[in-house]
PDB file of N, CA and C in Angstrom:
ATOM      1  N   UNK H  48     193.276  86.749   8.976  1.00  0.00           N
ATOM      2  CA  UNK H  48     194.217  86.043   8.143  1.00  0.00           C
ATOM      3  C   UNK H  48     194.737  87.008   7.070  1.00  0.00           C
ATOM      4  N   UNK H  49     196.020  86.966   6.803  1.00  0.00           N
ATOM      5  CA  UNK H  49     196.663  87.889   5.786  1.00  0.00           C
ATOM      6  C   UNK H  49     196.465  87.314   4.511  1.00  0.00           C
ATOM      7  N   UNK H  50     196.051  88.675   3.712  1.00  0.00           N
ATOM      8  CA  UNK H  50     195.665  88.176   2.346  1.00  0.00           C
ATOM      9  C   UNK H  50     196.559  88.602   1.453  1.00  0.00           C
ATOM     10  N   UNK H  51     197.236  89.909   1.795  1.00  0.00           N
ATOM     11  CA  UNK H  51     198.058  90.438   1.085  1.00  0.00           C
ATOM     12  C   UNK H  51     198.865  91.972   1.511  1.00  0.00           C
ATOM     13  N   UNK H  52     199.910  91.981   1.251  1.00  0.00           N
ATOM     14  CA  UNK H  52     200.507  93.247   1.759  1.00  0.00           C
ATOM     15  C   UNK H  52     201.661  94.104   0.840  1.00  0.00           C
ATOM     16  N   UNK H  53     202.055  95.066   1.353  1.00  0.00           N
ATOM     17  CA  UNK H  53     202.549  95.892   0.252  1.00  0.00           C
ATOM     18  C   UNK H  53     202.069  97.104   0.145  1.00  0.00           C
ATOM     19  N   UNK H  54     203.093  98.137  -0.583  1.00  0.00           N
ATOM     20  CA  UNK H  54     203.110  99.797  -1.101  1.00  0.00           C
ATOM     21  C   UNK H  54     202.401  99.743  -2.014  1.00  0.00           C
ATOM     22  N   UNK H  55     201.487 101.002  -1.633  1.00  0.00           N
ATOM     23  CA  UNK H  55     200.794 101.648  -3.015  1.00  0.00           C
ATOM     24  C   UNK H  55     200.525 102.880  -2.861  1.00  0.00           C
ATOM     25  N   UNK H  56     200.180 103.536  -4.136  1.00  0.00           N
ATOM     26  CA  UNK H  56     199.777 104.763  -3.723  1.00  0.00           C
ATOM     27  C   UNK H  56     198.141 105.306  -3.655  1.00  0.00           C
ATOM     28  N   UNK H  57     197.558 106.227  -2.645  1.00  0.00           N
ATOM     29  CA  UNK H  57     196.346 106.168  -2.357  1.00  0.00           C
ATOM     30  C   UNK H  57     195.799 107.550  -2.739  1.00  0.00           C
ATOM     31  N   UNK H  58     195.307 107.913  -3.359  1.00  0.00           N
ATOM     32  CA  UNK H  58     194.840 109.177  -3.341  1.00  0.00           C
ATOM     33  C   UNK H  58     194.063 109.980  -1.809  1.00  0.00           C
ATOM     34  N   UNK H  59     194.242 111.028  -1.808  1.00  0.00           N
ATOM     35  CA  UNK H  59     193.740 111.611  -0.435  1.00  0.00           C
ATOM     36  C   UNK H  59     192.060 111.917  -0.494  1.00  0.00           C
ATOM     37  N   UNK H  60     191.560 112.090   0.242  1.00  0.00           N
ATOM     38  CA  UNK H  60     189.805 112.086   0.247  1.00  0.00           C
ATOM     39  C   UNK H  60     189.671 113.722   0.115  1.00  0.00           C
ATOM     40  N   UNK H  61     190.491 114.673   0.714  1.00  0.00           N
ATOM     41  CA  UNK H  61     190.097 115.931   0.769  1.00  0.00           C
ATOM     42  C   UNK H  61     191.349 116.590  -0.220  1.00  0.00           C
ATOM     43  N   UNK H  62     192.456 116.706  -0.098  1.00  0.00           N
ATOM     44  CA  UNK H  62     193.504 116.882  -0.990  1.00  0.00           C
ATOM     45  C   UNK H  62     193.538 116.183  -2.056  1.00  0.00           C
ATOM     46  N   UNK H  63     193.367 116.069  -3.386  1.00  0.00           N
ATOM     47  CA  UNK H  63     193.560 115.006  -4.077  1.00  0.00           C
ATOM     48  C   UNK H  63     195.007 114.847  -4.448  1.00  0.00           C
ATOM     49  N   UNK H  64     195.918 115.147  -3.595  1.00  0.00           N
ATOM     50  CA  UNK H  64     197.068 114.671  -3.921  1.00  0.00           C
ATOM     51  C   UNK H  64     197.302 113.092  -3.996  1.00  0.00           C
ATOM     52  N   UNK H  65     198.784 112.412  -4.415  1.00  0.00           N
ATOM     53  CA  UNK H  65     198.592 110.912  -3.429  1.00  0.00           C
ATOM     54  C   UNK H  65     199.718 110.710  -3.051  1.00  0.00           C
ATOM     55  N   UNK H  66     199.177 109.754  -2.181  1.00  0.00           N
ATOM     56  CA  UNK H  66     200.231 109.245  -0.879  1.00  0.00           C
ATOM     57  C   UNK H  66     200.853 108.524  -1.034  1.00  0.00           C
ATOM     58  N   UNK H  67     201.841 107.992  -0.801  1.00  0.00           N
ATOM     59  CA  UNK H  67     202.351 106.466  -0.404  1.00  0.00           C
ATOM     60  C   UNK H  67     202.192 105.912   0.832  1.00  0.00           C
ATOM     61  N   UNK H  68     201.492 104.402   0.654  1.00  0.00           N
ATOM     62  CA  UNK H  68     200.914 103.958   2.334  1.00  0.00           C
ATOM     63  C   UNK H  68     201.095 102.550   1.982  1.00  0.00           C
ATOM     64  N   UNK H  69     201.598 101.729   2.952  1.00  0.00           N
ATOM     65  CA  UNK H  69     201.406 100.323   3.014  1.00  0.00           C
ATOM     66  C   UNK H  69     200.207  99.831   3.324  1.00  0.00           C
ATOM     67  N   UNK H  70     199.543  98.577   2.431  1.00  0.00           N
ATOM     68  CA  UNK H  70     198.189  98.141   2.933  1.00  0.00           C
ATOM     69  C   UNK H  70     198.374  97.123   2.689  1.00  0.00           C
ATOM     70  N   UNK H  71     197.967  96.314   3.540  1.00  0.00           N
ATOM     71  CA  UNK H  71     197.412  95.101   4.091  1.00  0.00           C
ATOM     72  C   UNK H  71     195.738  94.983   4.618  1.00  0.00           C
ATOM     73  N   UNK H  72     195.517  94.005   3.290  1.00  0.00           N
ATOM     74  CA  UNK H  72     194.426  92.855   3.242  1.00  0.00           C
ATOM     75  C   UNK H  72     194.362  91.924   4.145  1.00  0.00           C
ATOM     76  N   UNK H  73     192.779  92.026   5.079  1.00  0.00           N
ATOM     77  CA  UNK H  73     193.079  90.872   5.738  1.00  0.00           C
ATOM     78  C   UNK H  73     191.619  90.128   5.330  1.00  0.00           C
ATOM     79  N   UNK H  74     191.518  88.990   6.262  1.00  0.00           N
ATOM     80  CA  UNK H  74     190.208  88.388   6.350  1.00  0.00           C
ATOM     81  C   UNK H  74     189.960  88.462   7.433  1.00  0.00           C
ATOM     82  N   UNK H  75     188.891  88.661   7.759  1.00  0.00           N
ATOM     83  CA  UNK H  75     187.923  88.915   9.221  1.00  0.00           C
ATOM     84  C   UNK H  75     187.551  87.484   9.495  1.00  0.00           C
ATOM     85  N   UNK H  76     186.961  88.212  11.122  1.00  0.00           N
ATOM     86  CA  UNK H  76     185.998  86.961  11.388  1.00  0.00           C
ATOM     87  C   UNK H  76     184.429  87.398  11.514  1.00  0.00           C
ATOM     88  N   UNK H  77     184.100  88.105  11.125  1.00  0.00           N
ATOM     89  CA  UNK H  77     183.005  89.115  10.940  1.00  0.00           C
ATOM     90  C   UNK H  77     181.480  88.242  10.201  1.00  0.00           C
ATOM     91  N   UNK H  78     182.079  87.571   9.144  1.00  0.00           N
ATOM     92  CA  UNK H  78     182.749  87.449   7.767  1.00  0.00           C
ATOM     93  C   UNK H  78     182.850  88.653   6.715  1.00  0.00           C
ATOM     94  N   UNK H  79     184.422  88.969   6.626  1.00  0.00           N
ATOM     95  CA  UNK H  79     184.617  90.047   6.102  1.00  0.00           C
ATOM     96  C   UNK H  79     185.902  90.318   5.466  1.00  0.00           C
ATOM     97  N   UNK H  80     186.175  91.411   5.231  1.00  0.00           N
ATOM     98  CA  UNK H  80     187.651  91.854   4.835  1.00  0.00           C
ATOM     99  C   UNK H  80     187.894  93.276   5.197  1.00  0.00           C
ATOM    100  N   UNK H  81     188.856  93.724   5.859  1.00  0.00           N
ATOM    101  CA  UNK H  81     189.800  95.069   6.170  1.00  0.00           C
ATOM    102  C   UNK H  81     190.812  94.917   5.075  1.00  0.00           C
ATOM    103  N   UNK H  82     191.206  96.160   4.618  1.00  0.00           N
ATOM    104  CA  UNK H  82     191.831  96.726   4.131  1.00  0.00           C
ATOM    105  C   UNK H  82     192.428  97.869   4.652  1.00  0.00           C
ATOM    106  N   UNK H  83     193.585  97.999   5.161  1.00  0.00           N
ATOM    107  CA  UNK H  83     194.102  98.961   6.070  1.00  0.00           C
ATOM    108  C   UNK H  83     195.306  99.558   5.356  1.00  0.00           C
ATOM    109  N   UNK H  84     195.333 100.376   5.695  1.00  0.00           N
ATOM    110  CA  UNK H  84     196.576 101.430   5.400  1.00  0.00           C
ATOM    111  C   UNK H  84     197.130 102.469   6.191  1.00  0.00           C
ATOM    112  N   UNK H  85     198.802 102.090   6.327  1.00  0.00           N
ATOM    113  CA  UNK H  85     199.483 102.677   7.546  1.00  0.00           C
ATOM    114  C   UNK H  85     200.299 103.778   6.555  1.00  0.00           C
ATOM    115  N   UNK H  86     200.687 104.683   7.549  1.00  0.00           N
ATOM    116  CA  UNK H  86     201.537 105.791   7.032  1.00  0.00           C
ATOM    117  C   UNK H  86     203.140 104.990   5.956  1.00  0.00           C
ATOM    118  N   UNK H  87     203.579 104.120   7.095  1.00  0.00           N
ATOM    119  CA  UNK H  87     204.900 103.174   6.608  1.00  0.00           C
ATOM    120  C   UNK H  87     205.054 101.699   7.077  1.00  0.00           C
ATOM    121  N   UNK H  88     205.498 100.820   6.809  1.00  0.00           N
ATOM    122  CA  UNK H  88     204.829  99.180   6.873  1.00  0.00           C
ATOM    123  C   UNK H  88     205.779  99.007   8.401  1.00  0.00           C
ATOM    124  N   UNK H  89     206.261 100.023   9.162  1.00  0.00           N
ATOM    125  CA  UNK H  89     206.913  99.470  10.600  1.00  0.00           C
ATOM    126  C   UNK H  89     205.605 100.343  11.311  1.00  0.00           C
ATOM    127  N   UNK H  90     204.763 100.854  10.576  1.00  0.00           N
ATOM    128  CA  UNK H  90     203.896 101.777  11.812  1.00  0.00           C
ATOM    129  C   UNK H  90     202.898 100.800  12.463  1.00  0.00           C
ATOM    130  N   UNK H  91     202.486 100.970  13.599  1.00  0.00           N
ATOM    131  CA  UNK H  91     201.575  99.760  14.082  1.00  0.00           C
ATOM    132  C   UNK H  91     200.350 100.467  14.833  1.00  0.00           C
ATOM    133  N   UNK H  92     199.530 102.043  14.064  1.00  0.00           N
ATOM    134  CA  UNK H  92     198.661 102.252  14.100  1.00  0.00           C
ATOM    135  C   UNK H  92     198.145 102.313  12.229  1.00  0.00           C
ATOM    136  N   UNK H  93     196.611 101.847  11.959  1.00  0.00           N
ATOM    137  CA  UNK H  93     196.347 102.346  10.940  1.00  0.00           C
ATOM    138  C   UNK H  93     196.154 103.595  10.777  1.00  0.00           C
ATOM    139  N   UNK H  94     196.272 104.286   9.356  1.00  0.00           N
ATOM    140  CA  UNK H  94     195.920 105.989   9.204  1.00  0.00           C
ATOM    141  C   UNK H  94     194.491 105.532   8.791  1.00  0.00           C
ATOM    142  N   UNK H  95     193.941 104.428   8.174  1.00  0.00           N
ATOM    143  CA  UNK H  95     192.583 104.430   7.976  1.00  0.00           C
ATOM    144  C   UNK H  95     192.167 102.701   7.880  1.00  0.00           C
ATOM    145  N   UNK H  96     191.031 102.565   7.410  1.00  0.00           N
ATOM    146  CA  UNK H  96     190.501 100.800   7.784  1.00  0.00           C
ATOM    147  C   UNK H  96     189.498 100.990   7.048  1.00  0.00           C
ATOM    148  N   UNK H  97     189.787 100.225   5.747  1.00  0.00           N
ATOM    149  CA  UNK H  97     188.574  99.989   4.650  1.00  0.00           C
ATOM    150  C   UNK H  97     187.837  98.711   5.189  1.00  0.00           C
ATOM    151  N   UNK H  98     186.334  98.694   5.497  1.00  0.00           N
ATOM    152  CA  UNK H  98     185.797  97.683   5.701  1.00  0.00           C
ATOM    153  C   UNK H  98     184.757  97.097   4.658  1.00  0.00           C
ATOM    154  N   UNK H  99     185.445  96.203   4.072  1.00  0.00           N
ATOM    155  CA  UNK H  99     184.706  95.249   3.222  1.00  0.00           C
ATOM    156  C   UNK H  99     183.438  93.917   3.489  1.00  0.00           C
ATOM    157  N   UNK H 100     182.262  94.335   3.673  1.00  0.00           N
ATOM    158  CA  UNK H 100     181.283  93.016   3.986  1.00  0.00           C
ATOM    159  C   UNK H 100     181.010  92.687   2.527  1.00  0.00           C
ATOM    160  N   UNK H 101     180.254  91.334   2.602  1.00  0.00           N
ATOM    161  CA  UNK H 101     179.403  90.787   1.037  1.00  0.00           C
ATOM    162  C   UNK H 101     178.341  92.200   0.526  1.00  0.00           C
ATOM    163  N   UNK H 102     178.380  92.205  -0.489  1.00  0.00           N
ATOM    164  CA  UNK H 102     177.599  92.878  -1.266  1.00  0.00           C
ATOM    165  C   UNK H 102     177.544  94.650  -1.148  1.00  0.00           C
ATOM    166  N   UNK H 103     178.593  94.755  -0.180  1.00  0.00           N
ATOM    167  CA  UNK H 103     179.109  96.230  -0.236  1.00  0.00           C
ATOM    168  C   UNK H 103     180.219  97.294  -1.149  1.00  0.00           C
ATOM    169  N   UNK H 104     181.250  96.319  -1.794  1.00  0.00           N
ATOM    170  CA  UNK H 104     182.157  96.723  -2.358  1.00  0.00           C
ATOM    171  C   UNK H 104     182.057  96.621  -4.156  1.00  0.00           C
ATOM    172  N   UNK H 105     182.343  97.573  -4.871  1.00  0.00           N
ATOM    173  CA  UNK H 105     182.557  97.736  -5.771  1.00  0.00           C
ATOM    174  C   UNK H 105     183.638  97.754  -6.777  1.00  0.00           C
ATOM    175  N   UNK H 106     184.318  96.893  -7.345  1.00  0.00           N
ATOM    176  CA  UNK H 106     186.276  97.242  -7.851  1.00  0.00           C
ATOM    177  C   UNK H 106     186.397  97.031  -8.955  1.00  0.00           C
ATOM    178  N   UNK H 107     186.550  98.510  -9.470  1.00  0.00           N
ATOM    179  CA  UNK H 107     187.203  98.424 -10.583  1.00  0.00           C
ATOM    180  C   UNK H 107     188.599  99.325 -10.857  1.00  0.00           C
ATOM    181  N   UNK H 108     188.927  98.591 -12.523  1.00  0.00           N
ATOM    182  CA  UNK H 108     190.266  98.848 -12.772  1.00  0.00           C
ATOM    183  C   UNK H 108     190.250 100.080 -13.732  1.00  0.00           C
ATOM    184  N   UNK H 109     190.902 100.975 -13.466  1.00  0.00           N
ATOM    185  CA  UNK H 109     190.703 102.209 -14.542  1.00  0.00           C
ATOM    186  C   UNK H 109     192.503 102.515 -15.180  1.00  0.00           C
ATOM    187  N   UNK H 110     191.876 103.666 -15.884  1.00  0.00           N
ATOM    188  CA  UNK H 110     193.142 104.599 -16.542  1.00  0.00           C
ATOM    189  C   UNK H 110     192.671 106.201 -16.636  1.00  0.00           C
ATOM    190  N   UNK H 111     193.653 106.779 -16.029  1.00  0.00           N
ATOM    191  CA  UNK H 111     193.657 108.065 -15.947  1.00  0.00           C
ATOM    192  C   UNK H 111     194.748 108.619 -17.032  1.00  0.00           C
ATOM    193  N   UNK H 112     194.935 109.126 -17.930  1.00  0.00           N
ATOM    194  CA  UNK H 112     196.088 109.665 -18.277  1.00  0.00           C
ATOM    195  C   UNK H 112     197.160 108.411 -18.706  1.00  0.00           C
ATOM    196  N   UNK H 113     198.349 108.232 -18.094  1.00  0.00           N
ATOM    197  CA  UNK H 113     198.867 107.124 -18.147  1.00  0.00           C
ATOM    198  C   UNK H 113     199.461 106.335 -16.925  1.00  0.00           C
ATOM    199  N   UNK H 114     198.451 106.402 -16.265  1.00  0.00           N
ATOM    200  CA  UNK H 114     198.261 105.973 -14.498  1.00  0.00           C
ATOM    201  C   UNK H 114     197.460 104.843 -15.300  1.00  0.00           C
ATOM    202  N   UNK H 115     197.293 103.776 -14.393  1.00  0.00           N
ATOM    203  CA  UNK H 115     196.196 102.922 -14.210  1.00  0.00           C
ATOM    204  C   UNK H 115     196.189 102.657 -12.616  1.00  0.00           C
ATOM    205  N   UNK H 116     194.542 102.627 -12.214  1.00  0.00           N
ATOM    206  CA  UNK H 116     194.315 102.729 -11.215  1.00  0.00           C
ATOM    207  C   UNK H 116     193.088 101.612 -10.707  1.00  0.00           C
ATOM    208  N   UNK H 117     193.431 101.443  -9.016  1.00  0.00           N
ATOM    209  CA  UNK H 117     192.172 100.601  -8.607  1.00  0.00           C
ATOM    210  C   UNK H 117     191.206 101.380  -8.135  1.00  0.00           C
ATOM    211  N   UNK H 118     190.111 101.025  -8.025  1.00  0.00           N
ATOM    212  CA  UNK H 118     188.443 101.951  -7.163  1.00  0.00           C
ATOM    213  C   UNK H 118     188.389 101.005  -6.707  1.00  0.00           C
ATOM    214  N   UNK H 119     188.291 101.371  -4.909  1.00  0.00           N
ATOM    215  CA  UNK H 119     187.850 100.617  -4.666  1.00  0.00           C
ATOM    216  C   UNK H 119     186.163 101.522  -3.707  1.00  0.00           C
ATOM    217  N   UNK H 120     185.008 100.754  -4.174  1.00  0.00           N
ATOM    218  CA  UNK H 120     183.991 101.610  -3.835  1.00  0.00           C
ATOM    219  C   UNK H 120     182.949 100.885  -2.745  1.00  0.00           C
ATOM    220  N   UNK H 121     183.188 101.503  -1.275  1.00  0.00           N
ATOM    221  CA  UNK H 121     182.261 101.166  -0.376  1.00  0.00           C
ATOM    222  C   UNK H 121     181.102 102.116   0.142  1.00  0.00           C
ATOM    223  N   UNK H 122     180.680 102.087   0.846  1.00  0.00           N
ATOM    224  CA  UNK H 122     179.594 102.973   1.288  1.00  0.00           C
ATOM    225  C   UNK H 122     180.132 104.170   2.008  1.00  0.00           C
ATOM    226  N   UNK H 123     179.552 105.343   1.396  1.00  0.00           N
ATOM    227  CA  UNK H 123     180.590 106.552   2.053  1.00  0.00           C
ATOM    228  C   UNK H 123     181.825 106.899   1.209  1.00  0.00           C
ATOM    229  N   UNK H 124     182.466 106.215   0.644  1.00  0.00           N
ATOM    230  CA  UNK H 124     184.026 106.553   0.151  1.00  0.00           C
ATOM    231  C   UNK H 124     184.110 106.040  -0.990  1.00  0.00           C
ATOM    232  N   UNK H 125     184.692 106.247  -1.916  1.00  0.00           N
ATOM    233  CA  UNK H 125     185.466 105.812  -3.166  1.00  0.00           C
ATOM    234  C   UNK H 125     186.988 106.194  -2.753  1.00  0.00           C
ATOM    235  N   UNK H 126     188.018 104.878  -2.820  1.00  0.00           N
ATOM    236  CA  UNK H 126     189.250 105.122  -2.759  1.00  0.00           C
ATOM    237  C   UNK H 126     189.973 104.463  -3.701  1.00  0.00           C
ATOM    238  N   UNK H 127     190.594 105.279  -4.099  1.00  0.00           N
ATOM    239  CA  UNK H 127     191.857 105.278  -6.248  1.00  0.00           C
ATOM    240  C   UNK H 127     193.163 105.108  -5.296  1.00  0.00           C
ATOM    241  N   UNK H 128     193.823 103.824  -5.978  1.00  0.00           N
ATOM    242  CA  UNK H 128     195.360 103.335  -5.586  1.00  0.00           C
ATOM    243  C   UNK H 128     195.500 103.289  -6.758  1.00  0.00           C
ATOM    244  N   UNK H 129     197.317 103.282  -6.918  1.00  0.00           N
ATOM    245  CA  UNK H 129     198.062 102.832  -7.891  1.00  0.00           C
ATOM    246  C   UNK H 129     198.997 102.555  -7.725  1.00  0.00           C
ATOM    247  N   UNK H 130     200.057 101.942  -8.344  1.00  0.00           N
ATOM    248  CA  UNK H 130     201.109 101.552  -7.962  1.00  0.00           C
ATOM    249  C   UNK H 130     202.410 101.604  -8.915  1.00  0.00           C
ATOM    250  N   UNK H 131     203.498 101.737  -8.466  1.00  0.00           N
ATOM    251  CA  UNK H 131     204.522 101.718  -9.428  1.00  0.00           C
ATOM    252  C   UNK H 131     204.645 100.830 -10.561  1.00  0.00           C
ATOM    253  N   UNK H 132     204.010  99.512 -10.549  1.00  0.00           N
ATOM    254  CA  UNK H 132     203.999  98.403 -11.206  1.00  0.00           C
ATOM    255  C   UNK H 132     202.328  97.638 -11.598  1.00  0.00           C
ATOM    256  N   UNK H 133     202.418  97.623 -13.056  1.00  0.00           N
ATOM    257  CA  UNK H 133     201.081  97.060 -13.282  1.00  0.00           C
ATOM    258  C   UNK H 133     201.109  95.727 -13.062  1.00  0.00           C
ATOM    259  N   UNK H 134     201.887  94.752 -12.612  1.00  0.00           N
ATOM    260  CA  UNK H 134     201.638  93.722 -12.348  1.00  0.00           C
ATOM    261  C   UNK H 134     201.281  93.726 -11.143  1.00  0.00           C
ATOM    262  N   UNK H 135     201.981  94.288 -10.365  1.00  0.00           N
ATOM    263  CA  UNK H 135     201.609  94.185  -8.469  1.00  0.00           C
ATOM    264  C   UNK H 135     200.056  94.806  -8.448  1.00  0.00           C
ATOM    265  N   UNK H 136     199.853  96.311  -9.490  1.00  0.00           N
ATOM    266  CA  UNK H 136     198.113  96.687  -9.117  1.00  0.00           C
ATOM    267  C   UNK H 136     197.526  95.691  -9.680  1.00  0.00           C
ATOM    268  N   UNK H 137     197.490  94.762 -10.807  1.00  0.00           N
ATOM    269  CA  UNK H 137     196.912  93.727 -10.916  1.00  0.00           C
ATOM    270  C   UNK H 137     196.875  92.471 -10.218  1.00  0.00           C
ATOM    271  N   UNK H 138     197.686  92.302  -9.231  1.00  0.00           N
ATOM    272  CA  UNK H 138     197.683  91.773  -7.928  1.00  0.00           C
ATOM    273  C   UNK H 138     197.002  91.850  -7.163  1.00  0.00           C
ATOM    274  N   UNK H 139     196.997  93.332  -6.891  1.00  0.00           N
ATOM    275  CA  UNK H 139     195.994  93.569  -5.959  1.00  0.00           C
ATOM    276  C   UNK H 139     194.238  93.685  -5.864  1.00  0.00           C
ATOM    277  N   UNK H 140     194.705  93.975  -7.552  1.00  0.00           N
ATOM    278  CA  UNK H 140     192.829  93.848  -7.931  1.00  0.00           C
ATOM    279  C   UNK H 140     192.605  92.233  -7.979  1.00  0.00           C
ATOM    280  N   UNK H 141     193.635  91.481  -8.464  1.00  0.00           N
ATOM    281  CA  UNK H 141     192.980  89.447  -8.409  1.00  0.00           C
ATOM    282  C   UNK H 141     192.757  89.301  -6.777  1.00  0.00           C
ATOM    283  N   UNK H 142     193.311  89.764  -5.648  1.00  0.00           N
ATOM    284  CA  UNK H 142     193.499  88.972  -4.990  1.00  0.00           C
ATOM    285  C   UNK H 142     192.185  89.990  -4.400  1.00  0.00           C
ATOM    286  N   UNK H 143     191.726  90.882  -4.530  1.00  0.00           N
ATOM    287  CA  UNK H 143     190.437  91.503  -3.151  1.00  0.00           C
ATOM    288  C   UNK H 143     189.236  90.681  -4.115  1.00  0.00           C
ATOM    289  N   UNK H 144     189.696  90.959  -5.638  1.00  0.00           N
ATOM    290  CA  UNK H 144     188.374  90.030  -6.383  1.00  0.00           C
ATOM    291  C   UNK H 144     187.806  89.113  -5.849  1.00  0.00           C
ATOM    292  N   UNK H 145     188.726  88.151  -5.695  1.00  0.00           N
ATOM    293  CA  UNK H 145     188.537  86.431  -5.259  1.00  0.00           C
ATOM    294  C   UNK H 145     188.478  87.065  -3.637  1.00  0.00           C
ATOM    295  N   UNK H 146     188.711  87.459  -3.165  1.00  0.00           N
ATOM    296  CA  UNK H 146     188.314  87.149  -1.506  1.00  0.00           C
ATOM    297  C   UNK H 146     186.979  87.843  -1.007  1.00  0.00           C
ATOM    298  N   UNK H 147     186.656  88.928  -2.243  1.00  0.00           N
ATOM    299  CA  UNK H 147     185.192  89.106  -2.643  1.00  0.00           C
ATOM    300  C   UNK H 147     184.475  88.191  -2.343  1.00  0.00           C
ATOM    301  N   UNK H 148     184.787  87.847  -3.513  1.00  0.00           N
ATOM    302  CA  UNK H 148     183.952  86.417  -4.210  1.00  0.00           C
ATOM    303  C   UNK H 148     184.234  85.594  -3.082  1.00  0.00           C
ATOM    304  N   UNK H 149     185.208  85.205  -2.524  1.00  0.00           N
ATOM    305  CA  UNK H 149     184.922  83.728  -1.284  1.00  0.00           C
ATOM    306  C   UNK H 149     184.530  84.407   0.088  1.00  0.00           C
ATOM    307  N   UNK H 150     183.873  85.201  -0.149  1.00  0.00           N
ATOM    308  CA  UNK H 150     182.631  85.862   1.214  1.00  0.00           C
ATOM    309  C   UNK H 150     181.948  84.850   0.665  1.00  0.00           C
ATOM    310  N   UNK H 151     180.961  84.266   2.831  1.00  0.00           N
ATOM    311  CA  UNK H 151     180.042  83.849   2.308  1.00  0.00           C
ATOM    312  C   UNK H 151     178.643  84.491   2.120  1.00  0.00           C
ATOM    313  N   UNK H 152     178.153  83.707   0.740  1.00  0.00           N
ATOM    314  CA  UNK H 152     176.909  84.856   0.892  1.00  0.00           C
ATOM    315  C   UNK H 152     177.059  85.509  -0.674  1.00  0.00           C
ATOM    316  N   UNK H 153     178.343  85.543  -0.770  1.00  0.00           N
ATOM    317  CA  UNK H 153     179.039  86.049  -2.599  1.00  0.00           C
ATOM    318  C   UNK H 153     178.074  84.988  -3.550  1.00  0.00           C
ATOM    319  N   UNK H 154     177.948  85.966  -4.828  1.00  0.00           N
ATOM    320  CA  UNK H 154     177.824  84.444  -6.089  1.00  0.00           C
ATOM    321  C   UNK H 154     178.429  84.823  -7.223  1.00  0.00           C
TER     322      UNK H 154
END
């Protein structure tokens, strides 16, 4: 089920440059959440697949400089988005919050 979609920018794991990548939030049937990110929102392979279970993910909201940024922190990876607009990255941090939180198994 789609939770949410849209541009952001991702920092790279080995380059720390950043990217621009479309990602889309979904809900599993796992019980879970993907977080995917394609090169451009017509591409219909992912470049990568964040997998979110209960009690694995970590998110917080930072500031670098005069960036503000999301972490999002799973096992293996820490991945920093940002976005042109602090309302949309604050979008994106309410909406993985709450679908956090409505894993079952969350408290």
């Amino acid at each position: 089920m789609l939770i949410r979609q849209g541009m952001m920018w991702k920092q790279g794991k080995i380059v720390k440059n950043w990217k621009h990548r479309y990602f889309v939030l979904l809900k599993t049937s796992t019980p879970g959440l993907e977080l995917r990110y394609f090169h451009r929102p017509e591409s219909s392979l992912p470049k990568g697949v964040v997998k979110i279970t209960k009690y694995t993910c970590t998110l917080t909201m930072g500031v670098h400089g005069n960036r503000r940024y999301l972490e999002v922190r799973v096992p293996g990876r820490t991945y920093y988005m940002h976005s042109t607009s602090s309302s949309e990255l604050e979008g994106w941090y309410n909406d993985l919050r709450q679908a956090i939180t409505d894993l079952p198994g969350r408290r």
